Every structure is written in C-alpha cells, then in structure tokens.
Amino acid sequence: MAPAFKLHQVSVEYSGFPALNDISLTIHRGERIALVGPSGAGKTTLLHLLNGLLQPTSGTVEILGDRLPNLSISQRRSVHRQIGTIYQQFHLVGNLRVIHNVNAGQLGRWSLAKSLLSLIWPQQVDQAQSALAKVGIPEKLLTRTDQLSGGQQQRVAIARVLVQDPAVILADEPIASLDPERSRQIMRLLADLAQTLHKTLVVSVHEIEYAMAHCDRLIGLREGKIVFDQRPERIQPSAINALYAL
Amino acid sequence: MKSLEKFAPSHPQKTRILPRTKRWGWWLLLGIATVFSFVQIAGDGRRLINSGGWTLFWRFWRAALRPDLTSEFLEITLQAVGVTLSYAAFGTFLALAVGFAGGIVLSERWWEGVENHYRGRGRQKGFEFRMARTLLRVLLAVPRGIHELIWGLILLNILGLDPLTAVLAIAIPFGAITAKVFAELLDETVPAAFLTLINSGTRPGSALFYTLVPQTITDLLAYGFYRFECAVRSAAVLGIIGAGGLGYQILLSLQSLRYNQLWTLFFALCLLSGAIDLWSGLVRQQMRDGKAEKSSSGGGVGKKGSRLGISLWAAAALIPWSFYFLQPQLSLLWSPRTSMLIGQIGRESFPPRLPDGGVMVLFDLAGQTLAMSVMAALLAAAIGIFFSVPAARLSITLSGYPQALSQPVFVVSRIILLFMRAIPAPIWALVLLFILFPGILPGAIALALYNGGVLGRLMAEVNENQDLRPLLALQTHGASWGQVVFYGIFPAGWLRYLAYALYRWEIAIRATVIVGLVGAGGLGRLLTQQVSAFDYRRLPFTLLFYIGLTLIVDLMSGWVRRMMR
C-alpha cells in the first residue's frame, strides 16, 4: 500500500516569501504525527499541502499514492473524501443546525439530490448521532451551530470528520482556543480515535507536552525547514529549546 | 491560517438566533401570504393567459436580433437619452438642494445647537423649536409617501407637458427622502466639534458649515449618486406619461408595433442605466476608500482622489448642461395660471368623497395591491436567488465547476440582471400583456422582473462578501460545487437575502402604482385613473389607503427583519 503522504523536495512561497523550504518527508499509514514549532514555522502550510488546498511552488506531493494535479475532478474528489481536516477556526456554517454540519462529512458520498433532501429531512441521523456521542455532545444534534461554545464547535468539527470516515485525519491546532482540561480531552479523543479506527493522524500543536503524550512521531518545524523528526522519547530537551528560541 | 486569511470576510456579520417557535410563525406567515396572493390572482376564475398573443410575443423577442440602427432613428434615440439623462441629473440636483436644507431643519442636532445658542442668552425657546421640527417631519412624510409617478400626473395637470413636470416629479419625492437621510447622517455624526463652537458663542449657522457639513458632505454626495441611479429609472418611467425621453419613445414604438425600434431604445436604456450604475458605483467606492484612507493614514489622496475630482466636476457640469438641453419654462412656476390651477385642485379635493361603491371597494383594491406586491416580492426573491451564485465573482473556484464556463456565465448573468432592472416595470407589464390578460398577474410579474434584477445583483454581492473558509473546508471534505452552494453559500447568506427581499417588498408595494398606469389592477390603477380624469374629490381617500398600505407593509417588513436579525 502506498504511504499516506510522500513529499519530495517541496517548497512553497507566498508572493516571494518562502513558507516551506525543500521539505522531503514520508508519512506512513497509521502513524500519529505531531507538527510542532513556533508560529509562522510553516505548520499550517504543510497541512494545506497535505489536504490539497495548496499546491507546492516546486517539488512533488503524493497523497495516498496520487499527485493531485494529475487527477481528473472526480478522482480528486475521491482523494479528498479520504482526507478529513479539522480547522483551527472550525469553518462550520454557523446558521445550519449541527446535524447538517456533521452530515457535511457525507457530501463526498452523497448525490446532490440526497444532500438537498437531507437539508429538509435529515438523512443518516443515526450515524451523525453516534459520531456526536463519540465526541461527547449527543444532545446537540438539532441545535444551531453558532449557539455552541468554541469547545463544542470543535467537537462538531471532529464529528464531521468521523462521519466522513477518511483514511487520514489532519488537524490544524485543534486545541489552540481551548482551556487546558478541554485541550487534554480533545487530544486524547483524536489520538484514541486514530488508534481504534486505524487512521493516520497529523496534528499541529503549540504545546509540546500534548504532542509528546499522544503522538508516536514529532516533526519540528522552524522557518520552513524540518529541524527534527523523531519518536517523542528520543527528543532532547535542548532540541526543543532550540526549536522555540527567539 | 495564513493561506486562508484572504478568504475571510471583510465585514464579519453577527446574526442573532431566532427561537424555533418564532421561526415557525414566520414560515406560517409566508405560507399564508403566498396562498393569499395566489387566491387573489387566480380566485375569481378569470382567464389569465391570452393564447392569441404568442405570435406578437415571439415577434417582439425576435426583433432583439435586428434593432433599428438607421442614422435617423439613432438620432431620435440619442435625443431621448439626452432628455432622460437631463431629467435625472436636474431632478437629482434639485432633490439634493431640497434634501440639504430639509435635512438640516429636520435634524435633532441642529435644533440642539440652536437651543444651546439661545439658552446662553437667557431665552427659552426649546419648546417652540421642538414643535417646529415635529411639524416639518410630518409635512415631509407626505411628499415622500407619494410615488413620483403620481406627482408626475398631478404636475402634468398643472404645468402641462413642460420638462419642469418631470424634473419636479423627481425632485419632490427624492428631495423629501434625501432630507430624511441627511438628517439621519447629521444626527449620527459625533457632535463634539459642533457643540464646542456653539458653546463658544458661534452662531448655529456658521458652526454648522464649519463642522457638521464638512463632516457629512461626502456621505451626502455619495447618497446623491445613488439617488441619481434611481432618478434615471424614474425619468424613464415618467416618459410613459408623456414627459418625453426614452420611456416615451419606448411606449410609442411598442404601441405602433415597431419592435426593431423598441429594441434600439431598450439597448440604449440598458447602456445608459448600466453606465450610470457603474459610474456611481465607482464614485461611491472611491469615496468610501478615501474616507478609510483619511482615517487610517491622515492624508495622501493621490491618484484615486484626482479621479474622484473628475467625477465630481463631470457631475457638476451635467447640471447646467441639462438645464440648457431641456430649456424648462421656469416662469411657469410663478405664472398666475399655475397658482390658479393649484387653488382649483385644492378646492376640488374638498370635501373628499369615497369612490362609487363605497369604502369596501377601497379595501378590495387594497387587497389586490397587497397580493400583487407579495407575489412580486416572492418571484423577485426566486429570481435573485437563482442568479446570486452565477452572477457572483467568488474568489475561490468551486471544485468541479467548469472553469472555462465561469467567466461567460458571470458576464451573461450580469447582463440579464442589468436588462431586467433597466427596463421600467410598466414596459415589462405592457410586453406581458401580449400573452396575459390585464390584471394583477402581469403587474406582479412585471414588478418581479424589475426587482429580481436588483435583487440578483444585491444577493450576488452578499455571496461575494461571504466568509469563504467554510466553503473551502466543505470542498476538502469532498463536496461537489452544487453541495457547496446548498450547504455553504445559501445557509450563510439566506438571512441577508431575506432582508433584501423584504426591503424590495416595501419598494414593490410603492411601485404597484406605476404598473397600475398600464391597467394592472389594485389601488394603483384607481389612483392613476382618478388623477388623469381630474377626479380630485375622490383622490384623497384613495391616496390615504395607498399610503396607509405602504406604511403597513413597512411596519411588517421592519418587524420581520428585526426578528430575523
């Protein structure tokens, strides 16, 4: 089976400013990876390469063995279906009810007719309900999404990915706006889900202790370059200090 | 989220959530309104569709491909464009002048200044001032409530077919609206500078021109350009009552079945109206940018400022030109005949009398007018939503949407929308009368076409300003472009679509009067008939019902909009 991701000499520039510089990286299926590093190190850019929102300025990105630019639109959609992303700001549609935001994870599989019907008469409610139960908010099924707190919205975003049932879960600073207790819960939830459902997980985090506790591989990024790529127990404190040094 | 930041909305919108019970109430209301308007239209069992008219209808559309481009007719068209443009320019100018003066005396701030000024001198005049302001408010509500077409018809009876009729018909209601808007602008301005001058003994008039006027003049001018856009459309409608210009020529060509000429005039009207929309849009954009720039960097007007200057000079030059072009007979205003006719109208309309059949007739017609406006607003909303995505220039590509098509689809949608709103509603109604029998249905569809053209553009702008990040998120979950539209774009925009649709409903109820002109039913038809027949004795009650109905619609629409916010 092809690895989940394979990056070869990848660079990304935003209007001349380099965000990622000559990155080569392979991520295997089933790995739980944390991207760590200071703000502006290129973590978000890397995640956007992995879910196909961005194309590299140079180099190649293989997602589940395919390079997106070579694919037709429908093939590209089927790759997207295999990758679920949880965004830092959730990117939910505020004035839809929770059920519809969760069902948005189904859209890659549903026909347009079925997705329209679902807006009036919600489809596959059981599945959405059980996903919400897994993230701990089963009672919010019919609430309007913008009535939820930040932590609850984050859970809806995770439930959306659960319903999508992708091979890979990407999470961009999923705990950035949460308090320590909820951060721990969410990280544990993501790691457990990845482990029990055999998903590949790539998550970017600021707090290195959460990364160490829940992931089996840490990639340190600084100024668009990989500084280290290690199992957590083999990372020296000095390497971490160097990563975040001002 | 660096790479996604450019898709964030420039003005994030907060929406308050409606309790679910109230939402049900709203859907119920919408359902009742829809059923009511259908029953009104189809209920009395009359035939609606005139199958004999299809030949003419197709001939009319086929002529679009062969407009009359002979130099002789082009000259007539150009002359008509000049007349319509001059009516609009001169009418807007007068409206701004009236609005400027009226806005000052209507504003709370001005009277506050006057009060402070005289209090310092030991005189107590507060009460009288407040009375004067309230009285002016009430007085100005009347010209505002009467549609420019009714003003046109009344002035036609007094001034005859002089250009002044059209100019004043635009200037009077627009002036009253501008006064209200300018008063609100003045009252929203921070008063510190003004009151400082007043408290240091400056006369209120001087203080005004040194503080509040320079603080608000850009907004007033920007609003003036918006009014100018509206005035072009009104000027075209006024042509239909015989005031000349494009509307008049269109009516002549339509009635003499010269469809090739008709399309030349249609295209001219689209070009004129499109050009004015574009110009006004750019000017207002530049004024906004200029203000933002000034407040952020404190100067640096630069290239944009000079372009704005050219626009303003061009607008200023348009006013004497239109005066020269129209050659209105100003002496009519103070001629003895005019004052005699006004006196006569005053005497004849008193004591007012109910129409034949009594007050029930008025209720019945009011019901028809309401149904027409509801139907028009519903259809217009449907048209607007249909075009809101193809006519929007989204800064993301919807995945799977054929990219080669998106540009042509955008251009064609925008042209269709421009065409729908450039052709005056009564002309649409006349075209529809080929295939429909006279009544409220052609009126409703005509109003829907015009308002749909406006709504399509507004709703497309809503979609353009949306937060695009949830849409990108949907795409990365594998949603197709159709699913992105229904799960991302529509849910995020629908509250504002609704607000715009309700606002258009308020406009549609006022505009029922202009399709009444060509026989579409309701109060509008009765009103135009009564004015044209010099039946001033029965006019006041009809006007009262009409204005009352518009106020009720305003209240209902405002209530729903507040509930939705």
PDB file of C-alpha atoms in Angstrom, chain B residues 175-277:
ATOM      1  CA  GLY B 175     -35.877  65.692  -2.052  1.00  0.00           C
ATOM      2  CA  ALA B 176     -38.068  64.584   0.843  1.00  0.00           C
ATOM      3  CA  ILE B 177     -36.271  61.206   1.066  1.00  0.00           C
ATOM      4  CA  THR B 178     -32.858  62.881   0.856  1.00  0.00           C
ATOM      5  CA  ALA B 179     -33.855  65.286   3.634  1.00  0.00           C
ATOM      6  CA  LYS B 180     -34.690  62.376   5.902  1.00  0.00           C
ATOM      7  CA  VAL B 181     -31.436  60.579   5.060  1.00  0.00           C
ATOM      8  CA  PHE B 182     -29.324  63.728   5.504  1.00  0.00           C
ATOM      9  CA  ALA B 183     -30.986  64.445   8.845  1.00  0.00           C
ATOM     10  CA  GLU B 184     -30.061  60.935   9.971  1.00  0.00           C
ATOM     11  CA  LEU B 185     -26.486  61.452   8.753  1.00  0.00           C
ATOM     12  CA  LEU B 186     -26.208  64.684  10.725  1.00  0.00           C
ATOM     13  CA  ASP B 187     -27.589  63.059  13.851  1.00  0.00           C
ATOM     14  CA  GLU B 188     -25.203  60.117  13.598  1.00  0.00           C
ATOM     15  CA  THR B 189     -22.151  62.405  13.434  1.00  0.00           C
ATOM     16  CA  VAL B 190     -20.184  62.930  16.634  1.00  0.00           C
ATOM     17  CA  PRO B 191     -21.460  66.331  17.826  1.00  0.00           C
ATOM     18  CA  ALA B 192     -18.444  67.383  19.891  1.00  0.00           C
ATOM     19  CA  ALA B 193     -16.925  69.745  17.304  1.00  0.00           C
ATOM     20  CA  PHE B 194     -20.279  71.391  16.548  1.00  0.00           C
ATOM     21  CA  LEU B 195     -21.269  71.881  20.170  1.00  0.00           C
ATOM     22  CA  THR B 196     -17.816  73.211  21.064  1.00  0.00           C
ATOM     23  CA  LEU B 197     -18.244  76.016  18.541  1.00  0.00           C
ATOM     24  CA  ILE B 198     -21.805  76.691  19.701  1.00  0.00           C
ATOM     25  CA  ASN B 199     -20.760  76.858  23.321  1.00  0.00           C
ATOM     26  CA  SER B 200     -18.030  79.323  22.476  1.00  0.00           C
ATOM     27  CA  GLY B 201     -20.669  81.663  21.091  1.00  0.00           C
ATOM     28  CA  THR B 202     -20.640  80.906  17.362  1.00  0.00           C
ATOM     29  CA  ARG B 203     -23.964  81.294  15.554  1.00  0.00           C
ATOM     30  CA  PRO B 204     -25.544  77.905  14.762  1.00  0.00           C
ATOM     31  CA  GLY B 205     -25.410  78.529  11.004  1.00  0.00           C
ATOM     32  CA  SER B 206     -21.682  79.243  10.942  1.00  0.00           C
ATOM     33  CA  ALA B 207     -20.965  76.399  13.341  1.00  0.00           C
ATOM     34  CA  LEU B 208     -22.878  74.051  11.067  1.00  0.00           C
ATOM     35  CA  PHE B 209     -20.869  74.948   7.987  1.00  0.00           C
ATOM     36  CA  TYR B 210     -17.582  74.649   9.856  1.00  0.00           C
ATOM     37  CA  THR B 211     -18.263  71.292  11.482  1.00  0.00           C
ATOM     38  CA  LEU B 212     -21.244  69.109  10.624  1.00  0.00           C
ATOM     39  CA  VAL B 213     -21.439  69.963   6.927  1.00  0.00           C
ATOM     40  CA  PRO B 214     -17.800  69.149   6.099  1.00  0.00           C
ATOM     41  CA  GLN B 215     -18.128  66.056   8.285  1.00  0.00           C
ATOM     42  CA  THR B 216     -21.088  64.693   6.321  1.00  0.00           C
ATOM     43  CA  ILE B 217     -20.783  66.139   2.840  1.00  0.00           C
ATOM     44  CA  THR B 218     -19.008  63.099   1.352  1.00  0.00           C
ATOM     45  CA  ASP B 219     -21.756  60.796   2.560  1.00  0.00           C
ATOM     46  CA  LEU B 220     -24.405  63.148   1.218  1.00  0.00           C
ATOM     47  CA  LEU B 221     -22.715  63.266  -2.184  1.00  0.00           C
ATOM     48  CA  ALA B 222     -22.328  59.503  -2.230  1.00  0.00           C
ATOM     49  CA  TYR B 223     -26.015  59.198  -1.472  1.00  0.00           C
ATOM     50  CA  GLY B 224     -26.698  61.745  -4.209  1.00  0.00           C
ATOM     51  CA  PHE B 225     -25.007  59.480  -6.733  1.00  0.00           C
ATOM     52  CA  TYR B 226     -27.153  56.579  -5.577  1.00  0.00           C
ATOM     53  CA  ARG B 227     -30.237  58.788  -5.989  1.00  0.00           C
ATOM     54  CA  PHE B 228     -29.024  59.640  -9.474  1.00  0.00           C
ATOM     55  CA  GLU B 229     -29.121  55.922 -10.364  1.00  0.00           C
ATOM     56  CA  CYS B 230     -32.710  55.758  -9.126  1.00  0.00           C
ATOM     57  CA  ALA B 231     -33.573  59.004 -10.907  1.00  0.00           C
ATOM     58  CA  VAL B 232     -32.532  57.599 -14.292  1.00  0.00           C
ATOM     59  CA  ARG B 233     -35.047  54.778 -13.850  1.00  0.00           C
ATOM     60  CA  SER B 234     -37.733  57.183 -12.638  1.00  0.00           C
ATOM     61  CA  ALA B 235     -37.087  59.513 -15.561  1.00  0.00           C
ATOM     62  CA  ALA B 236     -37.647  56.614 -17.951  1.00  0.00           C
ATOM     63  CA  VAL B 237     -40.928  55.740 -16.232  1.00  0.00           C
ATOM     64  CA  LEU B 238     -42.062  59.368 -16.314  1.00  0.00           C
ATOM     65  CA  GLY B 239     -41.578  59.332 -20.068  1.00  0.00           C
ATOM     66  CA  ILE B 240     -44.526  56.976 -20.246  1.00  0.00           C
ATOM     67  CA  ILE B 241     -46.942  59.628 -19.019  1.00  0.00           C
ATOM     68  CA  GLY B 242     -45.847  61.793 -21.931  1.00  0.00           C
ATOM     69  CA  ALA B 243     -42.920  63.656 -20.424  1.00  0.00           C
ATOM     70  CA  GLY B 244     -40.642  62.635 -23.306  1.00  0.00           C
ATOM     71  CA  GLY B 245     -37.329  60.805 -23.291  1.00  0.00           C
ATOM     72  CA  LEU B 246     -36.658  57.097 -23.564  1.00  0.00           C
ATOM     73  CA  GLY B 247     -39.800  55.932 -21.763  1.00  0.00           C
ATOM     74  CA  TYR B 248     -41.980  57.951 -24.108  1.00  0.00           C
ATOM     75  CA  GLN B 249     -40.228  56.694 -27.253  1.00  0.00           C
ATOM     76  CA  ILE B 250     -40.433  53.107 -25.976  1.00  0.00           C
ATOM     77  CA  LEU B 251     -44.159  53.477 -25.436  1.00  0.00           C
ATOM     78  CA  LEU B 252     -44.645  54.954 -28.924  1.00  0.00           C
ATOM     79  CA  SER B 253     -42.673  52.132 -30.583  1.00  0.00           C
ATOM     80  CA  LEU B 254     -44.480  49.493 -28.557  1.00  0.00           C
ATOM     81  CA  GLN B 255     -47.915  50.832 -29.377  1.00  0.00           C
ATOM     82  CA  SER B 256     -47.153  51.176 -33.082  1.00  0.00           C
ATOM     83  CA  LEU B 257     -45.695  47.609 -33.059  1.00  0.00           C
ATOM     84  CA  ARG B 258     -42.268  48.781 -34.288  1.00  0.00           C
ATOM     85  CA  TYR B 259     -40.311  46.212 -32.357  1.00  0.00           C
ATOM     86  CA  ASN B 260     -36.981  46.821 -34.090  1.00  0.00           C
ATOM     87  CA  GLN B 261     -37.063  50.422 -32.900  1.00  0.00           C
ATOM     88  CA  LEU B 262     -38.181  49.262 -29.500  1.00  0.00           C
ATOM     89  CA  TRP B 263     -35.051  47.174 -29.083  1.00  0.00           C
ATOM     90  CA  THR B 264     -32.785  50.031 -30.129  1.00  0.00           C
ATOM     91  CA  LEU B 265     -34.349  52.043 -27.315  1.00  0.00           C
ATOM     92  CA  PHE B 266     -34.095  49.106 -24.881  1.00  0.00           C
ATOM     93  CA  PHE B 267     -30.397  48.754 -25.609  1.00  0.00           C
ATOM     94  CA  ALA B 268     -29.900  52.500 -25.214  1.00  0.00           C
ATOM     95  CA  LEU B 269     -31.667  52.403 -21.858  1.00  0.00           C
ATOM     96  CA  CYS B 270     -29.556  49.426 -20.718  1.00  0.00           C
ATOM     97  CA  LEU B 271     -26.379  51.219 -21.766  1.00  0.00           C
ATOM     98  CA  LEU B 272     -27.393  54.452 -20.050  1.00  0.00           C
ATOM     99  CA  SER B 273     -28.540  52.744 -16.904  1.00  0.00           C
ATOM    100  CA  GLY B 274     -25.539  50.391 -16.843  1.00  0.00           C
ATOM    101  CA  ALA B 275     -23.094  53.256 -17.364  1.00  0.00           C
ATOM    102  CA  ILE B 276     -24.669  55.352 -14.599  1.00  0.00           C
ATOM    103  CA  ASP B 277     -24.702  52.348 -12.219  1.00  0.00           C
TER     104      ASP B 277
END
